[in-house]
CSV table of C-alpha atoms in Angstrom, one decimal:
chain,number,residue,atom,x,y,z
Y,122,MET,CA,41.5,-39.6,-5.2
Y,123,ASP,CA,39.3,-40.3,-8.2
Y,124,ALA,CA,36.9,-42.3,-6.0
Y,125,ILE,CA,36.5,-39.4,-3.6
Y,126,THR,CA,35.9,-37.0,-6.5
Y,127,ALA,CA,33.3,-39.5,-7.9
Y,128,MET,CA,31.6,-39.8,-4.5
Y,129,THR,CA,31.5,-36.0,-4.1
Y,130,HIS,CA,30.0,-35.6,-7.5
Y,131,ALA,CA,27.4,-38.3,-6.8
Y,132,HIS,CA,26.5,-36.6,-3.5
Y,133,ALA,CA,26.1,-33.3,-5.3
Y,134,ALA,CA,23.9,-34.9,-8.0
Y,135,ASP,CA,21.7,-36.5,-5.3
Y,136,ALA,CA,21.4,-33.2,-3.4
Y,137,ARG,CA,20.4,-31.4,-6.7
Y,138,ASP,CA,17.9,-34.1,-7.5
Y,139,ALA,CA,16.4,-33.9,-4.0
Y,140,PHE,CA,16.2,-30.1,-4.3
Y,141,SER,CA,14.7,-30.3,-7.8
Y,142,ALA,CA,12.0,-32.6,-6.5
Y,143,LEU,CA,11.2,-30.3,-3.6
Y,144,LEU,CA,11.2,-27.2,-5.9
Y,145,HIS,CA,8.7,-29.0,-8.2
Y,146,GLN,CA,6.5,-29.9,-5.2
Y,147,HIS,CA,6.5,-26.4,-3.8
Y,148,ARG,CA,6.8,-24.5,-7.1
Y,149,GLY,CA,3.6,-22.6,-6.3
Y,150,ILE,CA,5.4,-20.7,-3.5
Y,151,VAL,CA,8.1,-19.4,-5.9
Y,152,PHE,CA,5.7,-18.3,-8.6
Y,153,LYS,CA,3.1,-16.8,-6.2
Y,154,VAL,CA,5.8,-14.7,-4.5
Y,155,ALA,CA,7.3,-13.7,-7.9
Y,156,ASN,CA,3.8,-12.8,-9.2
Y,157,SER,CA,3.0,-10.7,-6.0
Y,158,TYR,CA,6.2,-8.7,-6.1
Y,159,ALA,CA,6.8,-8.1,-9.9
Y,160,TRP,CA,4.2,-7.2,-12.5
Y,161,LEU,CA,6.2,-7.2,-15.7
Y,162,ALA,CA,6.8,-10.7,-17.2
Y,163,GLU,CA,10.5,-10.0,-17.5
Y,164,ASP,CA,10.7,-9.0,-13.8
Y,165,ARG,CA,8.7,-12.0,-12.7
Y,166,ASP,CA,11.0,-14.4,-14.6
Y,167,ASP,CA,14.1,-12.7,-13.1
Y,168,LEU,CA,12.6,-12.8,-9.6
Y,169,ALA,CA,11.6,-16.5,-9.9
Y,170,GLN,CA,15.1,-17.3,-11.1
Y,171,GLU,CA,16.7,-15.3,-8.3
Y,172,ILE,CA,14.5,-17.0,-5.7
Y,173,ALA,CA,15.3,-20.5,-7.1
Y,174,ALA,CA,19.0,-19.7,-7.1
Y,175,GLN,CA,18.9,-18.4,-3.5
Y,176,LEU,CA,16.9,-21.5,-2.4
Y,177,TRP,CA,19.6,-23.7,-3.9
Y,178,HIS,CA,22.3,-21.6,-2.3
Y,179,ALA,CA,20.6,-21.9,1.2
Y,180,TYR,CA,19.6,-25.5,0.7
Y,181,PRO,CA,22.8,-27.1,2.3
Y,182,LYS,CA,21.9,-25.4,5.6
Y,183,TYR,CA,18.2,-26.4,5.5
Y,184,ASP,CA,17.2,-28.2,8.7
Y,185,LEU,CA,15.3,-31.4,7.6
Y,186,GLY,CA,13.4,-31.3,11.0
Y,187,ARG,CA,11.6,-28.1,10.0
Y,188,SER,CA,8.8,-27.4,7.6
Y,189,PHE,CA,10.2,-27.0,4.0
Y,190,SER,CA,7.4,-24.6,3.0
Y,191,THR,CA,8.1,-22.3,5.9
Y,192,TRP,CA,11.8,-22.2,5.0
Y,193,MET,CA,10.9,-21.7,1.4
Y,194,TYR,CA,8.6,-18.8,2.2
Y,195,ARG,CA,11.3,-17.1,4.3
Y,196,VAL,CA,13.9,-17.3,1.5
Y,197,ALA,CA,11.4,-16.4,-1.3
Y,198,LEU,CA,10.0,-13.4,0.6
Y,199,ASN,CA,13.4,-12.2,1.6
Y,200,VAL,CA,14.6,-12.3,-2.0
Y,201,ALA,CA,11.5,-10.7,-3.3
Y,202,ILE,CA,11.5,-7.8,-0.8
Y,203,SER,CA,15.2,-7.1,-1.5
Y,204,PHE,CA,14.4,-7.3,-5.2
Y,205,VAL,CA,11.5,-4.9,-5.2
Y,206,ARG,CA,13.6,-2.4,-3.2
Y,207,SER,CA,16.3,-2.3,-5.8
Y,208,ASN,CA,16.3,1.0,-7.7
Y,209,SER,CA,16.3,-0.6,-11.1
Y,210,LEU,CA,13.1,-2.5,-10.6
Y,211,ARG,CA,11.4,0.5,-9.0
Y,212,GLN,CA,12.2,2.6,-12.0
Y,213,ARG,CA,10.9,-0.1,-14.4
Y,214,HIS,CA,7.7,-0.4,-12.3
Y,215,HIS,CA,7.1,3.3,-12.4
Y,216,ALA,CA,7.8,3.5,-16.1
Y,217,MET,CA,4.7,1.7,-16.9
Y,218,PRO,CA,1.0,2.4,-16.0
Y,219,LEU,CA,-0.1,-0.1,-13.4
Y,220,ASP,CA,-3.3,-1.2,-15.2
Y,221,ASP,CA,-1.3,-2.2,-18.3
Y,222,GLU,CA,1.2,-4.2,-16.2
Y,223,LEU,CA,-1.6,-6.1,-14.5
Y,224,HIS,CA,-3.7,-6.5,-17.6
Y,225,ASP,CA,-1.8,-9.5,-19.0
Y,226,VAL,CA,-2.2,-11.6,-15.9
Y,227,ALA,CA,-5.7,-10.7,-15.1
Y,228,ASP,CA,-7.1,-11.3,-18.6
Y,229,ALA,CA,-5.2,-14.5,-19.5
Y,230,ASN,CA,-7.7,-17.3,-20.1
Y,231,ALA,CA,-10.4,-15.2,-18.5
Y,232,ASP,CA,-13.5,-17.3,-17.7
Y,233,ASP,CA,-16.1,-14.8,-16.5
Y,234,PRO,CA,-16.1,-11.0,-16.2
Y,235,GLU,CA,-16.8,-11.0,-12.5
Y,236,THR,CA,-13.9,-13.2,-11.6
Y,237,ALA,CA,-11.7,-11.2,-13.9
Y,238,GLN,CA,-12.8,-8.0,-12.2
Y,239,HIS,CA,-12.2,-9.5,-8.7
Y,240,ILE,CA,-8.7,-10.6,-9.8
Y,241,ARG,CA,-8.0,-7.1,-11.1
Y,242,LEU,CA,-9.1,-5.6,-7.8
Y,243,LEU,CA,-7.0,-8.1,-5.9
Y,244,GLN,CA,-3.9,-7.3,-7.9
Y,245,ARG,CA,-4.4,-3.6,-7.5
Y,246,PHE,CA,-4.8,-4.0,-3.8
Y,247,ILE,CA,-1.6,-6.2,-3.6
Y,248,ALA,CA,0.3,-3.6,-5.7
Y,249,ARG,CA,-0.6,-0.8,-3.2
Y,250,GLN,CA,0.8,-2.7,-0.2
Y,251,GLU,CA,4.3,-2.0,1.2
Y,252,PRO,CA,6.7,-4.9,0.8
Y,253,LEU,CA,6.2,-6.3,4.3
Y,254,GLU,CA,2.4,-5.8,4.3
Y,255,ARG,CA,2.4,-7.6,1.0
Y,256,ALA,CA,4.2,-10.6,2.5
Y,257,LEU,CA,1.6,-10.7,5.3
Y,258,LEU,CA,-1.3,-10.4,2.7
Y,259,LEU,CA,0.2,-13.2,0.6
Y,260,LEU,CA,0.5,-15.5,3.6
Y,261,TYR,CA,-3.0,-14.7,4.7
Y,262,LEU,CA,-4.4,-15.4,1.3
Y,263,GLU,CA,-2.5,-18.7,1.3
Y,264,ASP,CA,-4.3,-19.7,4.5
Y,265,ARG,CA,-1.1,-20.1,6.5
Y,266,GLY,CA,-1.6,-20.4,10.3
Y,267,GLN,CA,-0.8,-17.4,12.5
Y,268,ARG,CA,2.1,-19.3,14.2
Y,269,GLU,CA,3.7,-20.1,10.8
Y,270,ILE,CA,3.2,-16.5,9.6
Y,271,ALA,CA,4.9,-15.3,12.8
Y,272,ASP,CA,7.7,-17.8,12.2
Y,273,ILE,CA,8.2,-16.6,8.6
Y,274,LEU,CA,8.0,-12.9,9.3
Y,275,GLY,CA,9.8,-12.9,12.6
Y,276,ILE,CA,7.1,-11.1,14.6
Y,277,SER,CA,4.9,-12.3,17.5
Y,278,GLU,CA,1.7,-14.3,16.9
Y,279,SER,CA,-0.4,-11.6,18.7
Y,280,ASN,CA,1.2,-9.0,16.3
Y,281,VAL,CA,0.2,-11.3,13.3
Y,282,SER,CA,-3.4,-11.5,14.7
Y,283,THR,CA,-3.6,-7.7,15.0
Y,284,LYS,CA,-2.2,-7.1,11.6
Y,285,ILE,CA,-4.5,-9.6,9.9
Y,286,GLY,CA,-7.5,-7.9,11.6
Y,287,ARG,CA,-6.4,-4.6,10.2
Y,288,LEU,CA,-5.7,-6.1,6.8
Y,289,LYS,CA,-9.3,-7.5,6.6
Y,290,GLN,CA,-10.6,-4.1,7.6
Y,291,ARG,CA,-8.6,-2.5,4.8
Y,292,ILE,CA,-9.9,-5.0,2.3
Y,293,ARG,CA,-13.5,-4.1,3.4
Y,294,THR,CA,-12.9,-0.3,3.3
Y,295,GLN,CA,-10.7,0.1,0.3
Y,296,LEU,CA,-12.6,-2.1,-2.1
J,643,MET,CA,-21.0,-4.3,-11.3
J,644,ASP,CA,-20.8,-4.6,-7.5
J,645,THR,CA,-17.2,-4.3,-6.6
J,646,MET,CA,-17.6,-4.6,-2.8
J,647,MET,CA,-15.4,-7.4,-1.8
J,648,GLN,CA,-15.1,-9.3,1.5
J,649,PRO,CA,-11.9,-11.0,2.7
J,650,ASP,CA,-13.3,-14.4,1.6
J,651,ASP,CA,-14.0,-13.1,-1.9
J,652,PHE,CA,-10.4,-12.0,-1.9
J,653,LYS,CA,-9.2,-15.5,-1.1
J,654,ILE,CA,-11.5,-16.9,-3.9
J,655,ALA,CA,-10.0,-14.4,-6.4
J,656,TRP,CA,-6.5,-15.4,-5.2
J,657,GLN,CA,-7.3,-19.1,-5.9
J,658,ALA,CA,-8.8,-18.2,-9.3
J,659,LEU,CA,-5.6,-16.3,-10.1
J,660,ASP,CA,-3.5,-19.2,-9.0
J,661,ARG,CA,-5.4,-21.6,-11.3
J,662,ARG,CA,-4.9,-19.2,-14.2
J,663,LEU,CA,-1.1,-19.0,-13.6
J,664,GLU,CA,-0.6,-22.7,-13.0
J,665,LEU,CA,-0.1,-23.7,-16.6
J,666,ASP,CA,2.3,-20.9,-17.2
J,667,ASN,CA,4.2,-21.8,-14.0
J,668,ARG,CA,4.6,-25.4,-15.1
J,669,LEU,CA,6.3,-24.2,-18.2
J,670,LYS,CA,8.5,-21.8,-16.3
J,671,LEU,CA,9.5,-24.4,-13.8
J,672,HIS,CA,11.2,-26.4,-16.6
J,673,ASP,CA,13.0,-23.2,-17.6
J,674,LEU,CA,14.1,-22.6,-14.0
J,675,ARG,CA,15.7,-26.1,-13.9
J,676,GLU,CA,17.3,-25.6,-17.2
J,677,ARG,CA,18.9,-22.4,-16.3
J,678,THR,CA,21.8,-22.7,-13.9
J,679,LEU,CA,20.7,-22.5,-10.2
J,680,ASP,CA,24.2,-21.4,-9.2
J,681,LYS,CA,23.8,-18.1,-11.0
J,682,THR,CA,22.5,-15.6,-8.5
J,683,ARG,CA,22.0,-11.9,-9.4
J,684,SER,CA,22.4,-10.6,-5.9
J,685,SER,CA,22.0,-6.9,-5.4
J,686,LEU,CA,24.8,-7.2,-2.8
J,687,ARG,CA,27.4,-8.0,-5.4
J,688,PRO,CA,28.4,-4.3,-6.2
J,689,LEU,CA,28.6,-3.7,-2.4
J,690,PHE,CA,30.8,-6.8,-2.0
J,691,TRP,CA,33.2,-5.7,-4.8
J,692,GLY,CA,33.2,-2.2,-3.5
J,693,GLN,CA,34.5,-3.4,-0.2
J,694,VAL,CA,37.1,-5.6,-1.9
J,695,ALA,CA,38.3,-2.5,-3.8
J,696,GLN,CA,38.5,-0.6,-0.6
J,697,ILE,CA,40.6,-3.3,1.0
J,698,VAL,CA,43.0,-3.2,-2.0
J,699,PHE,CA,43.0,0.6,-1.8
J,700,GLY,CA,43.7,0.5,2.0
J,701,THR,CA,46.4,-2.1,1.5
J,702,ALA,CA,48.2,0.2,-1.0
J,703,PHE,CA,48.4,2.9,1.7
J,704,ILE,CA,49.7,0.4,4.3
J,705,ALA,CA,52.3,-0.7,1.7
J,706,LEU,CA,53.3,3.0,1.1
J,707,ALA,CA,53.7,3.5,4.9
J,708,ALA,CA,55.7,0.2,5.1
J,709,LEU,CA,58.1,1.4,2.4
J,710,LEU,CA,58.6,4.6,4.5
J,711,TRP,CA,59.3,2.6,7.7
J,712,MET,CA,61.9,0.5,5.8
J,713,SER,CA,63.7,3.6,4.7
J,714,ARG,CA,64.1,4.5,8.4
J,715,PRO,CA,62.9,8.1,8.3
J,716,GLU,CA,64.5,10.5,10.7
J,717,HIS,CA,62.4,13.7,10.4
J,718,ALA,CA,59.6,13.9,12.9
J,719,ALA,CA,57.2,15.5,10.4
J,720,VAL,CA,57.7,12.7,7.9
J,721,ILE,CA,57.1,10.1,10.7
J,722,VAL,CA,53.9,11.8,11.7
J,723,ALA,CA,52.7,11.8,8.1
J,724,GLY,CA,53.7,8.1,7.8
J,725,VAL,CA,51.6,7.3,10.8
J,726,LEU,CA,48.6,9.2,9.3
J,727,VAL,CA,48.9,7.3,6.0
J,728,HIS,CA,49.3,4.0,7.8
J,729,ALA,CA,46.3,4.7,10.1
J,730,TYR,CA,44.2,5.6,7.1
J,731,GLY,CA,45.1,2.4,5.3
J,732,LEU,CA,44.2,0.4,8.4
J,733,VAL,CA,40.9,2.2,8.9
J,734,ALA,CA,40.0,1.6,5.2
J,735,VAL,CA,40.8,-2.1,5.4
J,736,ILE,CA,39.1,-2.6,8.8
J,737,GLY,CA,36.0,-0.7,7.7
J,738,ALA,CA,35.7,-2.8,4.6
J,739,GLY,CA,36.4,-6.0,6.5
J,740,VAL,CA,33.6,-5.2,9.0
J,741,VAL,CA,31.1,-4.6,6.1
J,742,LEU,CA,32.2,-7.8,4.4
J,743,GLY,CA,31.7,-9.6,7.7
J,744,GLN,CA,28.2,-8.3,7.8
J,745,ILE,CA,27.5,-9.5,4.3
J,746,GLY,CA,29.0,-12.9,5.1
J,747,LYS,CA,26.6,-13.3,8.0
J,748,LEU,CA,23.5,-12.8,5.8
J,749,ASP,CA,21.3,-15.8,5.6
J,750,HIS,CA,18.2,-15.6,3.4
J,751,ALA,CA,16.5,-18.4,5.4
J,752,ARG,CA,16.2,-16.1,8.5
J,753,PRO,CA,12.8,-14.7,9.4
J,754,VAL,CA,12.0,-11.8,7.0
J,755,LEU,CA,12.2,-9.0,9.5
J,756,ASP,CA,15.6,-10.2,10.9
J,757,LEU,CA,17.2,-10.5,7.4
J,758,GLN,CA,15.9,-7.3,6.1
J,759,LYS,CA,17.2,-5.5,9.2
J,760,GLN,CA,20.6,-7.2,8.7
J,761,LEU,CA,20.6,-6.1,5.1
J,762,LEU,CA,19.8,-2.5,5.8
J,763,ARG,CA,22.4,-2.4,8.6
J,764,ALA,CA,25.0,-3.7,6.2
J,765,ARG,CA,24.0,-1.0,3.7
J,766,THR,CA,24.1,1.9,6.2
J,767,LEU,CA,27.5,0.6,7.6
J,768,TYR,CA,28.8,0.5,4.0
J,769,ILE,CA,27.7,4.1,3.3
J,770,ARG,CA,29.1,5.4,6.6
J,771,SER,CA,32.4,3.6,6.0
J,772,GLY,CA,32.5,5.2,2.6
J,773,LEU,CA,32.1,8.6,4.1
J,774,LEU,CA,34.8,7.8,6.7
J,775,ALA,CA,37.1,6.8,3.9
J,776,GLY,CA,36.4,10.0,2.0
J,777,LEU,CA,36.5,12.8,4.6
J,778,PRO,CA,40.2,12.3,5.7
J,779,TRP,CA,41.2,13.3,2.1
J,780,TRP,CA,41.0,16.9,3.2
J,781,PHE,CA,44.3,16.2,5.0
J,782,LEU,CA,45.5,13.0,3.5
J,783,TRP,CA,46.8,14.4,0.3
J,784,ILE,CA,49.4,16.6,2.0
J,785,ALA,CA,50.4,13.6,4.3
J,786,ILE,CA,50.9,11.5,1.2
J,787,LEU,CA,53.1,14.2,-0.4
J,788,GLN,CA,55.2,14.2,2.8
J,789,VAL,CA,55.5,10.4,2.7
J,790,LEU,CA,56.5,10.4,-1.0
J,791,THR,CA,59.1,13.0,-0.5
J,792,GLY,CA,60.2,11.3,2.7
J,793,LEU,CA,61.0,8.2,0.8
J,794,GLY,CA,63.7,10.3,-0.9
J,795,ASP,CA,64.9,11.4,2.5
J,796,VAL,CA,63.4,14.9,2.0
J,797,ASP,CA,61.4,16.6,4.7
J,798,LEU,CA,58.7,18.6,2.9
J,799,LEU,CA,57.9,20.6,6.0
J,800,ASP,CA,61.5,21.7,6.1
J,801,GLN,CA,61.9,22.3,2.3
J,802,ALA,CA,58.4,23.9,1.7
J,803,PRO,CA,56.8,24.7,5.0
J,804,SER,CA,54.3,27.1,3.5
J,805,LEU,CA,52.9,24.3,1.2
J,806,VAL,CA,52.5,21.9,4.2
J,807,TRP,CA,50.9,24.5,6.5
J,808,ILE,CA,48.7,25.9,3.8
J,809,GLY,CA,47.7,22.3,2.9
J,810,TYR,CA,46.8,21.4,6.5
J,811,GLY,CA,45.1,24.8,7.0
J,812,LEU,CA,43.0,24.3,3.9
J,813,GLY,CA,42.2,20.7,5.2
J,814,ALA,CA,41.1,22.0,8.6
J,815,ALA,CA,39.1,24.7,7.0
J,816,GLY,CA,37.5,22.3,4.6
J,817,LEU,CA,36.7,19.8,7.3
J,818,LEU,CA,35.2,22.5,9.5
J,819,ALA,CA,33.2,23.9,6.6
J,820,THR,CA,31.9,20.4,5.8
J,821,TRP,CA,30.8,19.9,9.4
J,822,TRP,CA,29.2,23.4,9.6
J,823,PHE,CA,27.4,22.9,6.3
J,824,HIS,CA,26.2,19.5,7.3
J,825,HIS,CA,24.5,21.0,10.5
J,826,TRP,CA,23.3,24.2,8.7
J,827,ALA,CA,21.6,22.1,6.0
J,828,ARG,CA,19.8,20.0,8.6
J,829,ARG,CA,17.9,22.8,10.3
J,830,PRO,CA,14.2,22.2,10.0
J,831,GLN,CA,13.6,25.2,7.7
J,832,ARG,CA,16.1,23.7,5.2
J,833,ALA,CA,14.9,20.1,5.4
J,834,ASP,CA,14.5,19.7,1.6
J,835,PHE,CA,18.0,21.1,1.0
J,836,GLY,CA,19.5,18.8,3.7
J,837,ARG,CA,17.8,15.8,2.0
J,838,LYS,CA,19.2,16.9,-1.4
J,839,MET,CA,22.7,17.3,0.1
J,840,ASP,CA,22.5,13.8,1.7
J,841,ASP,CA,21.4,12.4,-1.6
J,842,SER,CA,24.3,14.1,-3.5
J,843,LEU,CA,26.8,12.6,-0.9
J,844,THR,CA,25.4,9.1,-0.7
J,845,GLY,CA,23.2,8.8,-3.8
J,846,GLY,CA,20.1,8.9,-1.5
J,847,SER,CA,20.9,5.3,-0.5
J,848,LEU,CA,21.6,6.1,3.2
J,849,ARG,CA,18.3,8.0,3.6
J,850,ARG,CA,16.4,5.3,1.8
J,851,ALA,CA,18.0,2.6,4.0
J,852,LEU,CA,17.3,4.4,7.2
J,853,ALA,CA,13.7,5.1,6.1
J,854,GLN,CA,13.3,1.3,5.3
J,855,LEU,CA,14.8,0.5,8.8
J,856,ASP,CA,12.1,2.8,10.3
J,857,GLU,CA,9.5,1.0,8.3
J,858,LEU,CA,10.7,-2.4,9.6
J,859,LYS,CA,10.6,-1.1,13.2
J,860,ARG,CA,7.0,0.2,12.7
J,861,PHE,CA,6.0,-3.1,11.2
J,862,GLU,CA,7.5,-4.9,14.2
J,863,GLN,CA,5.8,-2.7,16.8
J,864,GLU,CA,2.3,-2.2,15.5
């Protein structure tokens, strides 16, 4: 009985180590999604934590034959969209002027004024997008292929192509 | 300063932002590992416990009806009231079970649109099952009185017919008034009022969930 318990614990520790290594390797996905869906530092931390927890929760069912980053984007975006739709977060968002919320990220370690200005415009544009459009924008900015975007979002490749075309148009006209 | 940006400038700004956040992210990753990964703060938790509470509530009504059946009631009116209470308990338990089943099927690794639709369907089902559990109370209170008195082998309809008939009459009138008011408030000229009424009944959550479902459908179709 003790041997079985020890083996179970060893297996659980291995799975946790493997997961930690993958989380470290793909940490950018967690933080980019968190940064795109939450502006306040406190919300960003909460969201990153929630994404990591849901990834760990879903990890036992992860199919090793499939791309880890695609799987991770799905989980992270699903958690972020649900998170941003919760009333409490929305109220906290609206309680603070958008510029103030964005200021801390845009100005941290600023290297040149033009880049800082571009980052600020980028963040404002991201903030104006609806949750699903924001997911598409994030995947487009990450240079993900249309097939992968379609797989993550659950829409057809032709729909992704049309939406990216419109997105580029909006970037040109709104900025 | 020229603020005209092209999509490629956007990607360059995105990469610059990523570099700025990288150091901060490394520090936070350590924090993520330190904090327990098993501690989710799911927004579905209140919904889950709400359904568990509804199952307990429904089971209490089934137990009340079972007590009545064990006392072998002989009065037809008491038996009918017992059937009503029993049926209500079953509907409350089944409704909550269906919602819990929906919650159990949720998988965050599904494509974004699929999961968001599942989530919103679970939410609308939850709100509607709540309404279904609430509306019968127009009648249910009198049926419960009949069952409780029936446990003591007293037929309330026989002992206080006016109380029972007035109770059912008020229930029918209340239910009809609710139905009429529901339709009256939804006429186009009273759209704002209808929305406010919906919000007062469901906390606005049903309207928001349905609007979000429409948003998903538009995103899928465009």
